Short mmCIF file of C-alpha atoms in Angstrom, two decimals:
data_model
loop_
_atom_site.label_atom_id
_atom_site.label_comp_id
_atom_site.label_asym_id
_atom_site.label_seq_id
_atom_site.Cartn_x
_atom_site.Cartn_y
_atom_site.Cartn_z
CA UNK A 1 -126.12 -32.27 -105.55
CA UNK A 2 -128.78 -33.87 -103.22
CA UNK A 3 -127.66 -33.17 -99.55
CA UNK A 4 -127.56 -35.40 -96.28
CA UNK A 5 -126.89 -34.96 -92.29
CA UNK A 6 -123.55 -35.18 -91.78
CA UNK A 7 -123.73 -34.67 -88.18
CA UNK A 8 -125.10 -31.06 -87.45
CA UNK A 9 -124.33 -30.53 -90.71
CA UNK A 10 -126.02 -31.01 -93.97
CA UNK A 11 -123.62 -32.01 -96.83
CA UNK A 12 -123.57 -33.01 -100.53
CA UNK A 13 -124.66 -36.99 -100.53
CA UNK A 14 -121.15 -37.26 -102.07
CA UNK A 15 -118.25 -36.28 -100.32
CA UNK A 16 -114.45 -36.66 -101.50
CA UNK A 17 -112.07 -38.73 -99.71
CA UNK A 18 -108.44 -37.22 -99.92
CA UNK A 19 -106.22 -39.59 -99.56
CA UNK A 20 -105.76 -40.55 -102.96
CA UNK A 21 -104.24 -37.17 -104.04
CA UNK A 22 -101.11 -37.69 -101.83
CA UNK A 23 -100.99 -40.94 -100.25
CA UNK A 24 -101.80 -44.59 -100.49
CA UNK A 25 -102.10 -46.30 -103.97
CA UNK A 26 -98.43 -45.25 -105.77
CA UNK A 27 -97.08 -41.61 -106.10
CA UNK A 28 -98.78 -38.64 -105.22
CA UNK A 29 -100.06 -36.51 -108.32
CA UNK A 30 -98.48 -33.12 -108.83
CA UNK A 31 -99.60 -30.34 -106.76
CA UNK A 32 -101.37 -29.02 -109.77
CA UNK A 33 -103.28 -31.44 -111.01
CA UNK A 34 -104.26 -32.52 -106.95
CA UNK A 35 -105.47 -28.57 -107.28
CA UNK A 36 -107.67 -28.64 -109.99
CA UNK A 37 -109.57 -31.74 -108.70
CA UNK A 38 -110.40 -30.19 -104.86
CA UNK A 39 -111.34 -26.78 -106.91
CA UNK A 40 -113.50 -29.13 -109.57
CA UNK A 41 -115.12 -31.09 -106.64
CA UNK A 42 -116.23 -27.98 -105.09
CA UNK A 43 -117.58 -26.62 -108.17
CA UNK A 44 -119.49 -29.56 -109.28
CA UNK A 45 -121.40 -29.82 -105.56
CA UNK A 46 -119.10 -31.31 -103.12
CA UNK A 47 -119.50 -30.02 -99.95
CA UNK A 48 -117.47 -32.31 -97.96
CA UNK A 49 -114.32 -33.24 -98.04
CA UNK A 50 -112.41 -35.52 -95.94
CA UNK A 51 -108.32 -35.74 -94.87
CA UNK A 52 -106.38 -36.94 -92.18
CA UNK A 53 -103.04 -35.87 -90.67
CA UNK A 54 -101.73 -39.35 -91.91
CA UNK A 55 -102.44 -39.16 -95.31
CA UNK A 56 -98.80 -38.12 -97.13
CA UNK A 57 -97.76 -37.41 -93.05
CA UNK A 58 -100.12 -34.13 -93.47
CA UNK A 59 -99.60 -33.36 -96.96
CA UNK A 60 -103.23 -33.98 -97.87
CA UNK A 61 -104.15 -31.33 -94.95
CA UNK A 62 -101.17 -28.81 -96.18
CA UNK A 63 -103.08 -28.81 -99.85
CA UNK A 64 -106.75 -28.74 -99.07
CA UNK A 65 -105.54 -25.66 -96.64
CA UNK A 66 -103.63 -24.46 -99.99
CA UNK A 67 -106.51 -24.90 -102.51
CA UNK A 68 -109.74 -24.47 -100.27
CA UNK A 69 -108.67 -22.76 -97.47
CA UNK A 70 -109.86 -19.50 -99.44
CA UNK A 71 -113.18 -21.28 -99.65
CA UNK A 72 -113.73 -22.31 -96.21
CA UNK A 73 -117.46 -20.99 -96.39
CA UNK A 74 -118.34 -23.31 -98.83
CA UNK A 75 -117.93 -27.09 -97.02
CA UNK A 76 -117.74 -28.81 -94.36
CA UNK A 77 -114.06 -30.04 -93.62
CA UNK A 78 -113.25 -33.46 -91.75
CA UNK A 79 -110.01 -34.37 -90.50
CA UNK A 80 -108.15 -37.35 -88.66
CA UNK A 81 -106.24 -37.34 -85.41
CA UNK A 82 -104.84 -40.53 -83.46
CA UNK A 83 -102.36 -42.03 -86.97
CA UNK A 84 -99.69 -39.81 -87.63
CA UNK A 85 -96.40 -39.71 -88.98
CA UNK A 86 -93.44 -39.66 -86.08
CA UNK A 87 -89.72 -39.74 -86.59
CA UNK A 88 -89.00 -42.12 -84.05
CA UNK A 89 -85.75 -42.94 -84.62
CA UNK A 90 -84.87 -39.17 -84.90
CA UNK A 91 -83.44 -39.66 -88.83
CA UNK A 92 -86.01 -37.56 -90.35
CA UNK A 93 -87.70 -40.60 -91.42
CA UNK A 94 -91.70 -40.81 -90.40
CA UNK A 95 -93.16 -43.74 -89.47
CA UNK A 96 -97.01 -44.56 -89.28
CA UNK A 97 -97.92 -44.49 -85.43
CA UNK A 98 -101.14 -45.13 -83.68
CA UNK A 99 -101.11 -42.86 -80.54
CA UNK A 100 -104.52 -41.64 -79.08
CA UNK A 101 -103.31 -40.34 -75.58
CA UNK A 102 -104.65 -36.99 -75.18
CA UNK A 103 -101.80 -34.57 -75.25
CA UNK A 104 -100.68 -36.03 -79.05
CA UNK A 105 -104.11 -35.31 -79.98
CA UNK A 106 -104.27 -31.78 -79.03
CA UNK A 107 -100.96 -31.25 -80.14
CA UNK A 108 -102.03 -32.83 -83.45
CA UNK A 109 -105.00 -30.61 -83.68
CA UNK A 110 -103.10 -28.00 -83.22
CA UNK A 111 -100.75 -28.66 -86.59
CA UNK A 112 -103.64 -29.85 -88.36
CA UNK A 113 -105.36 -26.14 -87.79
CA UNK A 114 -102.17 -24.68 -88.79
CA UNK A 115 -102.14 -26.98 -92.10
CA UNK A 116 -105.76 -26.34 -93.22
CA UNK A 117 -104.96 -22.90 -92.40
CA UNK A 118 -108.59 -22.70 -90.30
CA UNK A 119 -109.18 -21.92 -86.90
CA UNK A 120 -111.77 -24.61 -86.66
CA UNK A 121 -112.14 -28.02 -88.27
CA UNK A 122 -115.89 -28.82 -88.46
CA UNK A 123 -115.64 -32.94 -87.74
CA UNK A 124 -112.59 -34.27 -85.89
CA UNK A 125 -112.68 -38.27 -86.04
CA UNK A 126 -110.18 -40.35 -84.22
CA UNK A 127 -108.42 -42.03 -86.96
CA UNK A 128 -107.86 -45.21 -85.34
CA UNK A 129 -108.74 -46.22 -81.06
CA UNK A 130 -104.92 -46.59 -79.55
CA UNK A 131 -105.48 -49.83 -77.15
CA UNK A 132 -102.97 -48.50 -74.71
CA UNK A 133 -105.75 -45.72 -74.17
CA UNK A 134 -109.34 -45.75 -73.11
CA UNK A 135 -111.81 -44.78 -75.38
CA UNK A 136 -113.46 -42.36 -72.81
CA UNK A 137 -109.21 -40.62 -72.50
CA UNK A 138 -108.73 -40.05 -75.96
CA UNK A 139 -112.74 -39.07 -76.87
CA UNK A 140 -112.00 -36.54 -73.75
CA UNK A 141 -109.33 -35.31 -75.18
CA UNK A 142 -111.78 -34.41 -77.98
CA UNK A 143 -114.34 -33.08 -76.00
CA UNK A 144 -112.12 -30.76 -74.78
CA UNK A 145 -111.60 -29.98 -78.21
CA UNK A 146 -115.21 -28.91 -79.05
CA UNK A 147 -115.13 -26.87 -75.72
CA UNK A 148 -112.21 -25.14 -77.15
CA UNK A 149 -113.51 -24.13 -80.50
CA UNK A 150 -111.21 -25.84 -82.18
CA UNK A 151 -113.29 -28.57 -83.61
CA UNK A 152 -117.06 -28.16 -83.94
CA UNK A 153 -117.76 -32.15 -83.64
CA UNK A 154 -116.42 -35.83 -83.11
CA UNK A 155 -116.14 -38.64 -84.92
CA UNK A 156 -114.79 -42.41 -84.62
CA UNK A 157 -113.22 -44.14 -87.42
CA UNK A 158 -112.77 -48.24 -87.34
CA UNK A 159 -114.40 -49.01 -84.25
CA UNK A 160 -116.94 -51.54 -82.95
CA UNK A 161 -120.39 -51.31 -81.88
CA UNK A 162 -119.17 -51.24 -78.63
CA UNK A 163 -116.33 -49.06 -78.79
CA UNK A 164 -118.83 -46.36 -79.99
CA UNK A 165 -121.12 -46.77 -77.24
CA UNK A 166 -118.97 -46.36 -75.08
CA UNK A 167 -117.44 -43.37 -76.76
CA UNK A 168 -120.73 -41.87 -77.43
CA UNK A 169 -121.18 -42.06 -73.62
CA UNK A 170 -118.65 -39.42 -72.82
CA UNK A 171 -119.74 -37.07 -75.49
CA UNK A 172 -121.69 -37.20 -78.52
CA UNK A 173 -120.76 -38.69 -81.94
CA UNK A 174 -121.15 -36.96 -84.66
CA UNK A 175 -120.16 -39.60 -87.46
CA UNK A 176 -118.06 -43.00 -87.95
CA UNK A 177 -116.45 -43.98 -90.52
CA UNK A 178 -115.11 -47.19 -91.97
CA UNK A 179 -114.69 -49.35 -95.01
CA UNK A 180 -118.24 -50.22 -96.60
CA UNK A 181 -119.11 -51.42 -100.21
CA UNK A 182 -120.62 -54.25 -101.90
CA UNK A 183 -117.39 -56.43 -101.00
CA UNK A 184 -116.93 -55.00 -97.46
CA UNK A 185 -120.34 -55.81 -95.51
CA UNK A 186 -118.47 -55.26 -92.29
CA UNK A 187 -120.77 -52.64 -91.16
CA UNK A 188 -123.83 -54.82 -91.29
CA UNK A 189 -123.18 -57.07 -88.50
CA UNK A 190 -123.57 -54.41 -86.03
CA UNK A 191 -122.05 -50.73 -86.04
CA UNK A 192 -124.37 -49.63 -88.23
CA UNK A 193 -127.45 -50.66 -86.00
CA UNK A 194 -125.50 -48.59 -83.67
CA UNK A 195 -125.31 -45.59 -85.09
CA UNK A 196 -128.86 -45.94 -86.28
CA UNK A 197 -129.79 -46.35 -82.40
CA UNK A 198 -127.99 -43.42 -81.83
CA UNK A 199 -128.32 -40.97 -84.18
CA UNK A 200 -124.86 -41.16 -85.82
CA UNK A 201 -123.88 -40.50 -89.08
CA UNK A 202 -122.26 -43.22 -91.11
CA UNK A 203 -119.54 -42.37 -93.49
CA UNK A 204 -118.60 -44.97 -96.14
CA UNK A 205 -114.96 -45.18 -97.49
CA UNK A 206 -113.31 -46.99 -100.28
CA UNK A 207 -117.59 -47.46 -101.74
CA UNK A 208 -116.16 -48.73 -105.01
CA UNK A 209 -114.01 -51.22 -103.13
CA UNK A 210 -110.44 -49.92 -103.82
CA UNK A 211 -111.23 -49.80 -107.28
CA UNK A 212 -112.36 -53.01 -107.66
CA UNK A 213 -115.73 -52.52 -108.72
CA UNK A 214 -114.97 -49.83 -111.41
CA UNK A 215 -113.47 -52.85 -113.99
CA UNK A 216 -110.65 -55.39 -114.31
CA UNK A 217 -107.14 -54.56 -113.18
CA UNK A 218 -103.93 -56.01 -113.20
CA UNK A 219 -103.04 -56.49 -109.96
CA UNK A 220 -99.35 -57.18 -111.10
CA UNK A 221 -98.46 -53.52 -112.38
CA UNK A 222 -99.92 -52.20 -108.57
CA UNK A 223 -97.05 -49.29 -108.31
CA UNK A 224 -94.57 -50.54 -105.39
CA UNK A 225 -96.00 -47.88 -102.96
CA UNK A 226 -99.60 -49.54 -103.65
CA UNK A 227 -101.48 -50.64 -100.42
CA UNK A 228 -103.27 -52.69 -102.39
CA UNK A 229 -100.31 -55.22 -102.77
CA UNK A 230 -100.91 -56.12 -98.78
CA UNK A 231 -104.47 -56.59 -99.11
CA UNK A 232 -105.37 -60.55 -99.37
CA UNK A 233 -108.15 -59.95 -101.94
CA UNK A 234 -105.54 -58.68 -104.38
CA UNK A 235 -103.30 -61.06 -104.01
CA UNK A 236 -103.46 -62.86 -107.27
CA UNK A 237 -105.16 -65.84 -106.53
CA UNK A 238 -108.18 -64.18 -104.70
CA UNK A 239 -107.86 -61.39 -107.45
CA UNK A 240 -108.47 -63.89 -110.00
CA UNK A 241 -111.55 -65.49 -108.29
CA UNK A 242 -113.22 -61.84 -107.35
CA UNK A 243 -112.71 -60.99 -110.98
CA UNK A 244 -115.07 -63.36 -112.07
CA UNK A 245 -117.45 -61.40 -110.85
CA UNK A 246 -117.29 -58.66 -112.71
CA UNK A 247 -118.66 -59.38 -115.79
CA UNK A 248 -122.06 -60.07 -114.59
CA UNK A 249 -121.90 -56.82 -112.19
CA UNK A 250 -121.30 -54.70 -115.41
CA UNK A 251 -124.30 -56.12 -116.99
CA UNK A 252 -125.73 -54.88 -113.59
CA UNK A 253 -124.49 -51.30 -114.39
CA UNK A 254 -125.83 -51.55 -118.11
CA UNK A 255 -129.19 -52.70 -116.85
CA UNK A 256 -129.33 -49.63 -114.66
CA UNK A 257 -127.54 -47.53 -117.32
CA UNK A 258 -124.86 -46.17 -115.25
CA UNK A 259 -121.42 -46.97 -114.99
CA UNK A 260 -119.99 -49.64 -112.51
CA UNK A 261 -118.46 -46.90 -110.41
CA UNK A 262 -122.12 -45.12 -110.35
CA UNK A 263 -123.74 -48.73 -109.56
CA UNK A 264 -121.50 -49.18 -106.60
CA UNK A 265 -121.86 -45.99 -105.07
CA UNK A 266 -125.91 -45.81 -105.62
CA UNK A 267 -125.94 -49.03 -103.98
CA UNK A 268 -124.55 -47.44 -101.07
CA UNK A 269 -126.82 -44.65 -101.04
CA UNK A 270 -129.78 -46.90 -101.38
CA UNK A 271 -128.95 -48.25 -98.01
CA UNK A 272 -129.74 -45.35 -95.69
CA UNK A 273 -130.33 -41.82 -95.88
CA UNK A 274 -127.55 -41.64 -93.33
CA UNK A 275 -124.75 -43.13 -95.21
CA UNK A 276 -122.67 -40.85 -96.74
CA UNK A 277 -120.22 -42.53 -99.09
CA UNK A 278 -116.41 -40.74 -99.67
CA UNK A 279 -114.64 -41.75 -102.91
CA UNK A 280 -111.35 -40.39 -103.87
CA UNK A 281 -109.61 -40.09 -106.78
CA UNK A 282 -107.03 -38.45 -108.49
CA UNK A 283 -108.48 -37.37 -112.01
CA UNK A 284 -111.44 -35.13 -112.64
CA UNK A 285 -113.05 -37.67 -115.30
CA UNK A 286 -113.38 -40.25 -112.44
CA UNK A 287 -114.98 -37.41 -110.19
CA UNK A 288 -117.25 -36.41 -112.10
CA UNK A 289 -118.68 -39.84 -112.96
CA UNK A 290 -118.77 -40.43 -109.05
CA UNK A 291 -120.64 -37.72 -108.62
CA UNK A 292 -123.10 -38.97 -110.76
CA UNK A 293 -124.17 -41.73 -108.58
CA UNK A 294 -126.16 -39.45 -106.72
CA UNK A 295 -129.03 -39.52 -109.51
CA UNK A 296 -128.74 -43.54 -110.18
CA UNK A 297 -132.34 -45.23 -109.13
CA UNK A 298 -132.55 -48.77 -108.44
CA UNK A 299 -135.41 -51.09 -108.23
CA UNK A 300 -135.79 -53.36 -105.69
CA UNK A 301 -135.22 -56.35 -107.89
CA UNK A 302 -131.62 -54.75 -109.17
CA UNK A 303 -130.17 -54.63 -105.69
CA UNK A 304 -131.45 -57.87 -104.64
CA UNK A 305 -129.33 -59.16 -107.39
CA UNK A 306 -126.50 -57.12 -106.87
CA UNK A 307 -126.83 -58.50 -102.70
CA UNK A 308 -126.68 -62.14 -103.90
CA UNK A 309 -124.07 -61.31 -106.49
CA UNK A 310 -121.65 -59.88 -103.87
CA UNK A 311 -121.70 -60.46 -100.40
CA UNK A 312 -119.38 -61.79 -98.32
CA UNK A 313 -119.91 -65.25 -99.36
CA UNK A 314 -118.64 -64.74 -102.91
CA UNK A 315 -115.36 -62.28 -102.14
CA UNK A 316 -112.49 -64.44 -101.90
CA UNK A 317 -110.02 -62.45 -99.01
CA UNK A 318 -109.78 -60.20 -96.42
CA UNK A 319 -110.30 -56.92 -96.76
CA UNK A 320 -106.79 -56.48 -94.64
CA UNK A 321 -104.11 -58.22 -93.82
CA UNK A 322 -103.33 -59.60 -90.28
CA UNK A 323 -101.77 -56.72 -89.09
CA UNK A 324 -103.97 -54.27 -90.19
CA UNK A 325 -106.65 -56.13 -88.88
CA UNK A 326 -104.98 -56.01 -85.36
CA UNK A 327 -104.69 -52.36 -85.71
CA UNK A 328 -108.79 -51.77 -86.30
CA UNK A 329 -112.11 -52.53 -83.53
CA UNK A 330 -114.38 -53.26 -86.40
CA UNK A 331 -116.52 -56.37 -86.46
CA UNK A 332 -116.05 -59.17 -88.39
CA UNK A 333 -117.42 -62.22 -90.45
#
């Protein structure tokens, strides 16, 4: 696997997002199954893997401490602080919470360490920038952190240009991360200048847009628990539009004889040695062909088409829905 900075930290271009395994787009897959893809992913290359104490309310943390925990040597680990899971009305019930004040974050840490079964995580992003909280507060808290030992690095997830400068100004940051693929341009209008001036590593979830770009779906049969089914360009009538799309992007993939997966994710690699992109998955097949983005080559002329093909003139949505837009700092078209 071709490497890239991560950071201090050199990692496989590729990394694997792990939400998917517990969390997000239906039920989680069996503990089993979830195990053989993080020990495949580490086998085939991947040196970096990515979880959050949200994802499954720390399950996600509980089985890469499980599976890999025995491999620690071997990859650089990345985990979330800031969106947890509280039972708030004390009835055993979690509920998604956005809280970046500095003692939740340490005491977060603190279980995520104990999850992972590590007594370091090597980046530590704040999963989401709590309002009610400066920037420079919660980023402290992180500092502190690094000064512990208990993190090696810091990262932001979902914030602005400005948000990161700011952040960046109390101590250095390592990597951000947010949503960027051929249907989420987001990044462009400024964060990723910002990192660039900066030196910060950019870390690219959800690179095959939720799916989207891997083939036609029906957007009907989403499982209840989907995300998806709150995310305008899903909803049916802006599904229908993006979809016609599609069939010209394949011929895309054929013409650059790799799979629409592949063509999505070597797009993102073509734009910057520092963007690392994330996928996740929950079945080894699908891994593997991710992984095999990493050796795609396109011309010049190939992703100028792909650019006018989709863009944000031609994706019919949001990427989020108004709440979930409230809850992120990113830029915006």
């Amino acid at each position: 696997m071709h490497q890239r900075p991560l950071g201090p930290f050199s990692v496989s271009a590729i990394g694997l997002g792990c939400m998917n395994i517990c969390h997000a787009y239906g039920s989680p897959i069996p503990e089993s199954e979830a195990e053989r893809l993080l020990l495949s992913a580490l086998d085939q290359g991947v040196t970096h893997f990515d979880t959050a104490a949200l994802y499954g309310f720390g399950a996600s943390e509980t089985m890469i401490g499980k599976v890999l925990s025995a491999h620690r040597n071997r990859f650089v680990l990345a985990s979330k602080c800031g969106m947890q899971g509280v039972d708030v009305n004390g009835d055993g019930k979690l509920v998604r919470v956005i809280d970046g004040r500095p003692a939740t974050i340490k005491a977060t840490c603190e279980a995520a360490l104990r999850r992972l079964k590590t007594d370091v995580i090597d980046l530590y992003y704040l999963h989401r920038w709590d309002r009610q909280v400066p920037i420079e507060d919660s980023v402290g808290a992180l500092a502190d952190l690094v000064r512990e030992g208990k993190i090696r690095s810091i990262g932001l997830s979902e914030v602005s240009a400005a948000t990161l400068r700011r952040a960046h100004a109390v101590h250095p940051i390592a990597a951000l991360q947010t949503e960027y693929s051929l249907w989420t341009r987001n990044p462009e209008i400024a964060v990723l200048d910002a990192c660039r001036e900066l030196g910060v590593s950019f870390v690219a979830f959800s690179p095959v847009a939720r799916g989207f770009l891997c083939g036609p779906m029906d957007v009907a049969a989403f499982d209840p628990k989907d995300i998806r089914r709150s995310m305008p360009r899903f909803a049916a009538d802006n599904y229908a539009r993006n979809a016609e799309l599609l069939p010209a992007y394949q011929q895309l993939a054929r013409e650059a004889g790799c799979t629409p997966a592949q063509l999505a994710i070597a797009w993102l690699l073509h734009q910057g040695p520092d963007i690392l992109p994330i996928p996740g998955t929950t079945r080894i097949d699908h891994l593997t062909d991710d992984l095999g983005a990493a050796d795609v080559k396109l011309s010049g002329d190939l992703l100028a088409q792909l650019d006018a093909l989709i863009n944000p003139r031609t994706v019919h949505g949001d990427r989020y829905n108004d709440q979930a837009n409230r809850e992120v700092d990113t830029e915006r078209f």
